[in-house]
Tab-separated table of C-alpha atoms in Angstrom:
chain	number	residue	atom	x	y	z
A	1	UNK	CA	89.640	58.952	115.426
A	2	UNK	CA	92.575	60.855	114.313
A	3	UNK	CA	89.812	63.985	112.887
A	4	UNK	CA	88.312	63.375	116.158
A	5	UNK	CA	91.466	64.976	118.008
A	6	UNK	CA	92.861	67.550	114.821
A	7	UNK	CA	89.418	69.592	115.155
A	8	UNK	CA	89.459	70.832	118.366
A	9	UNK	CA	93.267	70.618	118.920
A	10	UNK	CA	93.369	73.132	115.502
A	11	UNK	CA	90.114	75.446	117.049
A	12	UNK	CA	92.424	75.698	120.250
A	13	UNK	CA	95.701	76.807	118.294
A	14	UNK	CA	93.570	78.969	116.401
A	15	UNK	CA	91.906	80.616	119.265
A	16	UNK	CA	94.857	80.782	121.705
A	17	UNK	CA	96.628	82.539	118.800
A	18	UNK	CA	93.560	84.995	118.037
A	19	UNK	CA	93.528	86.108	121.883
A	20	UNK	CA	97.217	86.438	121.374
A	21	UNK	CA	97.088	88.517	119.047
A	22	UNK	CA	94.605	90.531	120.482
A	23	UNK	CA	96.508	90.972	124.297
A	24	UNK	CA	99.911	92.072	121.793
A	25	UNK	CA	97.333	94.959	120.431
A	26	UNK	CA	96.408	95.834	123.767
A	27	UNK	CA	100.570	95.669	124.777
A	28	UNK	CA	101.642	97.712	122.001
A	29	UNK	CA	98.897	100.460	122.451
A	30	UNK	CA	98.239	100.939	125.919
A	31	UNK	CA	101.080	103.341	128.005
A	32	UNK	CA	103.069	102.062	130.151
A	33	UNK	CA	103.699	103.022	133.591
A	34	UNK	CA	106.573	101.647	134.835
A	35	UNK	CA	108.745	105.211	134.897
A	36	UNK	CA	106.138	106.375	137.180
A	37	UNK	CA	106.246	103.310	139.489
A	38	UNK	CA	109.890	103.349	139.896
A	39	UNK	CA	109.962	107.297	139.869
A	40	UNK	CA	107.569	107.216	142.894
A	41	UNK	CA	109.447	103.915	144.437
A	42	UNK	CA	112.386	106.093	144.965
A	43	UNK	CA	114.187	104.430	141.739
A	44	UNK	CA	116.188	106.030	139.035
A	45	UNK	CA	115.260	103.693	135.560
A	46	UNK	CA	117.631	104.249	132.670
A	47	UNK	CA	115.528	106.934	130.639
A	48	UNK	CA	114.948	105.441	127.525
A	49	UNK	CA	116.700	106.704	124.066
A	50	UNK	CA	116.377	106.374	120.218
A	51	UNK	CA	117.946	108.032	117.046
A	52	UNK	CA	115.489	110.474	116.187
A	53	UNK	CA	115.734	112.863	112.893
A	54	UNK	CA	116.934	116.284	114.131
A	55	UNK	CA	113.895	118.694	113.257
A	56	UNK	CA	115.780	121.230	111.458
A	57	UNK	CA	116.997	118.422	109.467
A	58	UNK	CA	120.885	118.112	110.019
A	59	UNK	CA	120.864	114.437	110.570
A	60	UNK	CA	120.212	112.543	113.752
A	61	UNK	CA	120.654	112.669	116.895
A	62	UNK	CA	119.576	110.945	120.542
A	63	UNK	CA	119.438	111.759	124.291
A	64	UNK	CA	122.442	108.981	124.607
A	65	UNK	CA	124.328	111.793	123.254
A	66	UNK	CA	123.695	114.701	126.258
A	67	UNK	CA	125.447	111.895	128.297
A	68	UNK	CA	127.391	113.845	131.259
A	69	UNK	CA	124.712	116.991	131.338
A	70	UNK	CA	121.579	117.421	132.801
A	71	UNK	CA	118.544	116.923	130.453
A	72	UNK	CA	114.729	118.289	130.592
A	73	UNK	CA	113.342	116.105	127.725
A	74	UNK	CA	110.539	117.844	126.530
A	75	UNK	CA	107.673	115.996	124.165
A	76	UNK	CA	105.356	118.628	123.086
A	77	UNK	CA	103.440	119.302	119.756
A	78	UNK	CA	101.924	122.675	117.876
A	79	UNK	CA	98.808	121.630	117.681
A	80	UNK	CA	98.967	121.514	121.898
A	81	UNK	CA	97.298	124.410	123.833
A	82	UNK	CA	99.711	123.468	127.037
A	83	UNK	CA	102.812	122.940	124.866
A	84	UNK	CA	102.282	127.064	123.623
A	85	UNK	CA	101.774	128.015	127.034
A	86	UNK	CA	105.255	126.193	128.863
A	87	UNK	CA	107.095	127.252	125.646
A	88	UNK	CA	108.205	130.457	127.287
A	89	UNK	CA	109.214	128.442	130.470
A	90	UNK	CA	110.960	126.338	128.503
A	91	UNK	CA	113.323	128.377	127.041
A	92	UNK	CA	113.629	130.561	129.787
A	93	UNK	CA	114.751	127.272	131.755
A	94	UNK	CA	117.068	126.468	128.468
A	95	UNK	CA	119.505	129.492	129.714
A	96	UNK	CA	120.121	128.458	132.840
A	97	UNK	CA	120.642	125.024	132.245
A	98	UNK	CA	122.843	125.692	129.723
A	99	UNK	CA	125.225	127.926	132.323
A	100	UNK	CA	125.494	124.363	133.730
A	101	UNK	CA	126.064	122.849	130.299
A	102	UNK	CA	122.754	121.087	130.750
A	103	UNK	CA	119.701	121.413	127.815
A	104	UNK	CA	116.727	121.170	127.417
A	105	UNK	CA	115.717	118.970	124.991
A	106	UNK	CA	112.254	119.363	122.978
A	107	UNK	CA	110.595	115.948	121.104
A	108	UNK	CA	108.067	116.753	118.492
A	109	UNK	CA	105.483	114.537	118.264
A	110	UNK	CA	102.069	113.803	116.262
A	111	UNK	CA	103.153	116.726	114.784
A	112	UNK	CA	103.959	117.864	111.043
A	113	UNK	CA	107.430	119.069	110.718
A	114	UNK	CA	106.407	122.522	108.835
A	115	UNK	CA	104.020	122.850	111.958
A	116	UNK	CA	107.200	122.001	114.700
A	117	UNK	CA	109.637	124.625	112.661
A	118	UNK	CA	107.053	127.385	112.537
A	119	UNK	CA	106.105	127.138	116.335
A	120	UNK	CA	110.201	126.753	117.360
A	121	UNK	CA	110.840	129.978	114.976
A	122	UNK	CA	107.410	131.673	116.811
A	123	UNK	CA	108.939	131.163	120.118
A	124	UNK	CA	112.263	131.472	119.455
A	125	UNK	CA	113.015	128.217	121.032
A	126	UNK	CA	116.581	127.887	120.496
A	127	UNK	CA	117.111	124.748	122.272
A	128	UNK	CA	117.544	121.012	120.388
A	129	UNK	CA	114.726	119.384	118.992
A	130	UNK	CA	113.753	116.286	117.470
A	131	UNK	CA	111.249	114.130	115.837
A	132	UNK	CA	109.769	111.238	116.693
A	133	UNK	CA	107.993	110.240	113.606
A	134	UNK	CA	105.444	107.260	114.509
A	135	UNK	CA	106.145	108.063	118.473
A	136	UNK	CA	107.887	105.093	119.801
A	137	UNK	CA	109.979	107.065	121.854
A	138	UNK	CA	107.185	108.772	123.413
A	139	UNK	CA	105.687	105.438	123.711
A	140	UNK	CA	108.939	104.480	125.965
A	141	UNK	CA	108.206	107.252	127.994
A	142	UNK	CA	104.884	105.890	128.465
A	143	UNK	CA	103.363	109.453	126.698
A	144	UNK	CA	99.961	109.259	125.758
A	145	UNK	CA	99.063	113.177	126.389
A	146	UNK	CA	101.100	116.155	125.379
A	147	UNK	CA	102.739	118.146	127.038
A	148	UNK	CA	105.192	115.759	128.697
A	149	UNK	CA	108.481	116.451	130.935
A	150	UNK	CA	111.228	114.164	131.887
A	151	UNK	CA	114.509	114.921	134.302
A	152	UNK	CA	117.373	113.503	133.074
A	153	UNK	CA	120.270	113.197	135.111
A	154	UNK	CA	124.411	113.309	134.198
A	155	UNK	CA	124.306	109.811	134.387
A	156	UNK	CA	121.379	109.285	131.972
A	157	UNK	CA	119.374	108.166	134.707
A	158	UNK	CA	115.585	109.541	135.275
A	159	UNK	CA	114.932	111.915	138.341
A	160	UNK	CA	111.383	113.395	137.903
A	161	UNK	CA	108.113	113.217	135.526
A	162	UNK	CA	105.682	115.930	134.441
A	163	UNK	CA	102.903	114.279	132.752
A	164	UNK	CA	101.100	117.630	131.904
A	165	UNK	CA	102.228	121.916	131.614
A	166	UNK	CA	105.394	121.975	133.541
A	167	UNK	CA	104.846	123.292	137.001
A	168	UNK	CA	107.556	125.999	138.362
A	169	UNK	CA	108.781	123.198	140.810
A	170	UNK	CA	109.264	120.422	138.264
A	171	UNK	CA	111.482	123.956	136.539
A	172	UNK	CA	113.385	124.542	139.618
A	173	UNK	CA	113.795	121.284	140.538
A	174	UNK	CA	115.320	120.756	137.219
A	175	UNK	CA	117.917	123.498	137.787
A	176	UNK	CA	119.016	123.003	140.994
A	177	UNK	CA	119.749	119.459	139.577
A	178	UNK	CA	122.490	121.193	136.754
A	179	UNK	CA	123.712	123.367	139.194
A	180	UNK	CA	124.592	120.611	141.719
A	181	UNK	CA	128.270	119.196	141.248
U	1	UNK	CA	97.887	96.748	50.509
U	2	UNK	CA	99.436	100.615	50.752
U	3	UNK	CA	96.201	101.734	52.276
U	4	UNK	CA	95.721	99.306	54.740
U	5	UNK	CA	99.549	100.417	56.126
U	6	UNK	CA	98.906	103.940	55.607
U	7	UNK	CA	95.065	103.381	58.020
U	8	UNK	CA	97.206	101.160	60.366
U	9	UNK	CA	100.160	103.419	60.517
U	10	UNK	CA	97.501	106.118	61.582
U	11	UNK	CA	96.020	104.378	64.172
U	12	UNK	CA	98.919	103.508	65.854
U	13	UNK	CA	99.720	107.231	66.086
U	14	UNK	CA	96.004	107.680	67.187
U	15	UNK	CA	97.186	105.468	69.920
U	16	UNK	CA	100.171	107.014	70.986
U	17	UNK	CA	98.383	110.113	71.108
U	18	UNK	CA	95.314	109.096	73.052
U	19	UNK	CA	97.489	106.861	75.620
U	20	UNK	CA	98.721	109.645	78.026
U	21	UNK	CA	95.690	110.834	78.215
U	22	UNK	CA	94.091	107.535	78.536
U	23	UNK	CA	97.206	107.264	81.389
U	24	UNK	CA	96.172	110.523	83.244
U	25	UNK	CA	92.205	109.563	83.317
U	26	UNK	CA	92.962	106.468	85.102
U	27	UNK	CA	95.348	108.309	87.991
U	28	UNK	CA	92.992	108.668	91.055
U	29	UNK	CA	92.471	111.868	91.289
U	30	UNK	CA	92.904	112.824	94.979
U	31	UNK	CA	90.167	114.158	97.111
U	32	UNK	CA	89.963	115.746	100.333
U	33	UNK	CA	86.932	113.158	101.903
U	34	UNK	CA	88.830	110.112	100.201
U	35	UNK	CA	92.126	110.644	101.619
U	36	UNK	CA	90.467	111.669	105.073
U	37	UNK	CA	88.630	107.737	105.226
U	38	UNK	CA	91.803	106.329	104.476
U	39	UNK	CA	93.808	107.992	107.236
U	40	UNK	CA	93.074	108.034	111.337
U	41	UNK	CA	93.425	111.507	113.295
U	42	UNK	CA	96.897	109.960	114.902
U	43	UNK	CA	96.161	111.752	118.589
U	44	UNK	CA	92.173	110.890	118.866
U	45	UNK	CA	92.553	107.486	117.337
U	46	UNK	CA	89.906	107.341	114.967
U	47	UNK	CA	89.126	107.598	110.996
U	48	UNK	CA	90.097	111.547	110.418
U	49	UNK	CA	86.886	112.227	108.638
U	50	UNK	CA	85.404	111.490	111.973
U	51	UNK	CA	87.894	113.567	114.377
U	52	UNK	CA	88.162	117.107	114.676
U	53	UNK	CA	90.313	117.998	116.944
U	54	UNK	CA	93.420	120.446	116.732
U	55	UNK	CA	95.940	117.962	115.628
U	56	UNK	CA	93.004	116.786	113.015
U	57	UNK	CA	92.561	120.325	111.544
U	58	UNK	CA	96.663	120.569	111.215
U	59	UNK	CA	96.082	116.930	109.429
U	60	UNK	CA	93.552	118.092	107.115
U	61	UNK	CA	95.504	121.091	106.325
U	62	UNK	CA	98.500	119.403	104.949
U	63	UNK	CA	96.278	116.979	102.917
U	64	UNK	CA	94.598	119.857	101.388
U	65	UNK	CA	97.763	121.738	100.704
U	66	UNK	CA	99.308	118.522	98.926
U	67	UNK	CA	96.516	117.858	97.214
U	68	UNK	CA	96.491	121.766	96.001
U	69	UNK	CA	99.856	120.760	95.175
U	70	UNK	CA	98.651	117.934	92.864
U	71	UNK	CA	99.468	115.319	94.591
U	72	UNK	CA	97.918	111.825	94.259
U	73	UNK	CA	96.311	109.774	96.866
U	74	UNK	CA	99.702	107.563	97.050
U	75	UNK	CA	101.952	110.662	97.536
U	76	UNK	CA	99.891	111.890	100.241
U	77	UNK	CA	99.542	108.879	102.129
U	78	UNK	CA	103.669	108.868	101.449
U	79	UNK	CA	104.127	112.133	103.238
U	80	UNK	CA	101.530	111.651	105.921
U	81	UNK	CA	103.655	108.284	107.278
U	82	UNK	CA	106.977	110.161	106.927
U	83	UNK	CA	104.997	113.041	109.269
U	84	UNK	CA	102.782	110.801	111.596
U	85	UNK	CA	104.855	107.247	110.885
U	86	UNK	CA	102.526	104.033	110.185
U	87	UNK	CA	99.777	104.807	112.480
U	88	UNK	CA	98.436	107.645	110.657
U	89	UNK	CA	97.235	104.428	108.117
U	90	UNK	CA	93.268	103.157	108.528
U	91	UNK	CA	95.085	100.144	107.016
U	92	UNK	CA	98.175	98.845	108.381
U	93	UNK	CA	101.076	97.917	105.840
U	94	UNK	CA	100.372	94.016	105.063
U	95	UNK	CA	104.253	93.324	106.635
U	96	UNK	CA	105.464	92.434	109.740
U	97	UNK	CA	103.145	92.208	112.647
U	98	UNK	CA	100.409	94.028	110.260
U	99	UNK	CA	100.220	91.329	108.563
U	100	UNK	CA	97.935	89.251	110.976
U	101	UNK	CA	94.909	92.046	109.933
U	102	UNK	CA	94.919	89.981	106.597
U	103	UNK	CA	95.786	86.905	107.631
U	104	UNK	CA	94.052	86.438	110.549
U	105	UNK	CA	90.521	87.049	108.752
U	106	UNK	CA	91.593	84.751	106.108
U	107	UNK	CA	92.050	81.697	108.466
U	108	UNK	CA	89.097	82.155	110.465
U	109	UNK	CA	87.016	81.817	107.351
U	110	UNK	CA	89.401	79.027	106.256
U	111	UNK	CA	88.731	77.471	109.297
U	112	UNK	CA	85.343	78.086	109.736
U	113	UNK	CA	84.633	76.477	106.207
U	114	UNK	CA	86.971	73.532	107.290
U	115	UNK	CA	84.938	73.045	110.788
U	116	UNK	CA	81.686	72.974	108.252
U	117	UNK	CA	83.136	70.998	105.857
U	118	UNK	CA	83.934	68.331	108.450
U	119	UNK	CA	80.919	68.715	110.626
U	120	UNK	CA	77.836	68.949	107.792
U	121	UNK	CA	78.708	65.912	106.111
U	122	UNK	CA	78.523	64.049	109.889
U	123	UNK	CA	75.477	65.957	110.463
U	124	UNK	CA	73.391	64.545	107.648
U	125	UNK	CA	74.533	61.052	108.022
U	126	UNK	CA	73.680	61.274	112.218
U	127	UNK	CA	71.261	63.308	113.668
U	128	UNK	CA	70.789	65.857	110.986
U	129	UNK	CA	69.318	62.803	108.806
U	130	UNK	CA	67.328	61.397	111.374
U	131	UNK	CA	65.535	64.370	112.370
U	132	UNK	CA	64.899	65.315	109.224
U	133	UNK	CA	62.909	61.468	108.731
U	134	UNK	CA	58.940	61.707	107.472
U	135	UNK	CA	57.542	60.795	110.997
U	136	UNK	CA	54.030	59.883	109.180
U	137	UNK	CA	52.666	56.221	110.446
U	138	UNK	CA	53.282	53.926	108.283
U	139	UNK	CA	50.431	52.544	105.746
U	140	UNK	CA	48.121	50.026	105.995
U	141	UNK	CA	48.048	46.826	103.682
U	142	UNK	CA	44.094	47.868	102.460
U	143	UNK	CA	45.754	51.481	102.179
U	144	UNK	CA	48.330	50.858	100.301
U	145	UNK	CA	46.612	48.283	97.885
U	146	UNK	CA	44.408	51.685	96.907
U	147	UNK	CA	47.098	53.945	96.714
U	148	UNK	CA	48.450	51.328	94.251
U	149	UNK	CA	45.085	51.042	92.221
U	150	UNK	CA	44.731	54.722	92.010
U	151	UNK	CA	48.489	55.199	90.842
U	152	UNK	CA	48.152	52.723	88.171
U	153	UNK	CA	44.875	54.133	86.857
U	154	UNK	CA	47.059	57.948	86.393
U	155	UNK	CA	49.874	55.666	84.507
């Protein structure tokens, strides 16, 4: 009587912890979209932030710590046709943000850190960078393709997303955002 | 006596001498193809012998380089997850939330072989048994008075 009710009571644990298992996979791997939702809703979400190894290797660093500037957080890697071609943009954009004490601020990713530093040095990016070894920020950010843009407000608050090459709008938009008071 | 000590002090030198070597045939040596079934192309998601895609090729570079370096497959895997982080590994680290690719396997079979274990014995004492039953008619008396006659004449 009592095997009676173990065997299928066990099978059902068993299962209902197999298909958990499996919808935590799904979870962990798929990108979310929230950002975008809110983004388009007209809502501002706290942009997300981690410690991240600086990629010229002084230490570490986050996004928490551009609090009170305007940040263009940049996730781009060497291998990345797109990420080559914005580079120039990118810095160019660095210079005037920075006249506004904003940054740009560049997130390798699936990318070796020889790789990162050689590209940086070939473009002369002289903006921040960091790494996010095993990509969870990136995952945050909902990132699944490179390159990716984010607006970061003074507050630390998200304004815009460029999922893709940064358009000359997403640019302008950014700096009209650091030159505001 | 002296020249058993002198034969065994010379083969433990033998010994000593052979064991590095001995040491340094056993070290996996690290090969390009190995190393490249053992790791995923982080960006396309599969095995990186499989991908070739630009990240891939930058992948593949660095594994050739460190294994020009002579690295072993262990050091290589090593600076791949301090590069790429976990997810570069076809195999998960067995901690953590990893751990359920071992475990998980385990206890199915576990549990599979428990569900049998309970279910063949019930089997053959139910339904199994009786399906299994000679469904011949059974034999006549004047039958089985020959079958009798003709067994006792083989004894």
């Amino acid at each position: 009587m009592v095997r009676r009710k173990v065997v299928p009571g066990v099978s059902l644990l068993l299962a209902v912890a197999v298909i958990g298992l499996l919808a935590y996979g799904l979870s962990a791997h798929s990108a979310s979209r929230t950002l975008d939702e809110d983004i388009h809703n007209g809502l501002h979400p706290l942009a997300p932030a981690r410690m991240l190894p600086v990629l010229d290797g002084s230490g570490n660093s986050s996004l928490a710590a551009y609090l009170g500037r305007v940040v263009l957080l940049n996730f781009w890697a060497s291998w990345c046709a797109p990420c080559q071609a914005e580079a120039p943009l990118l810095e160019r954009a660095q210079h005037v943000l920075a006249a506004h004490s904003g940054t740009v601020l560049g997130v390798t990713y699936q990318d070796a850190t020889p790789d990162s530093r050689s590209f940086a040095r070939q473009f002369g990016l002289t903006y921040p960078q960091l790494r996010d070894v095993g990509g969870h920020l990136a995952q945050a950010y909902g990132t699944i393709a490179l390159p990716e843009s984010f607006l970061v407000d003074r507050s630390g608050h998200l304004r815009a997303i460029s999922r893709g090459e940064v358009s000359t709008a997403f640019l302008a938009n950014a700096e009209a955002l650091a030159a505001s008071p | 006596v002296r020249r058993a000590g002198a034969l065994l002090s010379a083969l433990i030198v033998l010994a000593a001498l052979c064991a590095p070597a001995a040491a340094l045939a056993q070290a996996p040596r690290a090969s390009l193809p190995d190393i490249e079934r053992q790791v995923m192309c982080t960006v396309c998601g599969v095995p990186l012998d499989l991908a070739d895609s630009p990240e891939a090729q930058r992948e593949k570079a660095l594994i050739a380089g460190l294994i020009a370096r002579g690295e072993d497959a262990t050091q290589i895997k090593r600076v791949l997850v301090a590069q790429y982080g976990t997810a570069v590994l076809a195999l998960p680290p067995s901690h953590g939330v990893n751990l359920a690719v071992y475990i998980v396997p385990a206890a199915v079979v576990a549990a599979v072989a428990a569900a049998l274990a309970v279910a063949l014995p019930r089997w053959r004492r139910g339904g199994g048994s009786r399906a299994l039953a000679p469904t011949a008619p059974a034999l006549s008396a004047q039958d089985a008075a020959r079958l009798d006659e003709d067994l006792q004449r083989f004894e």
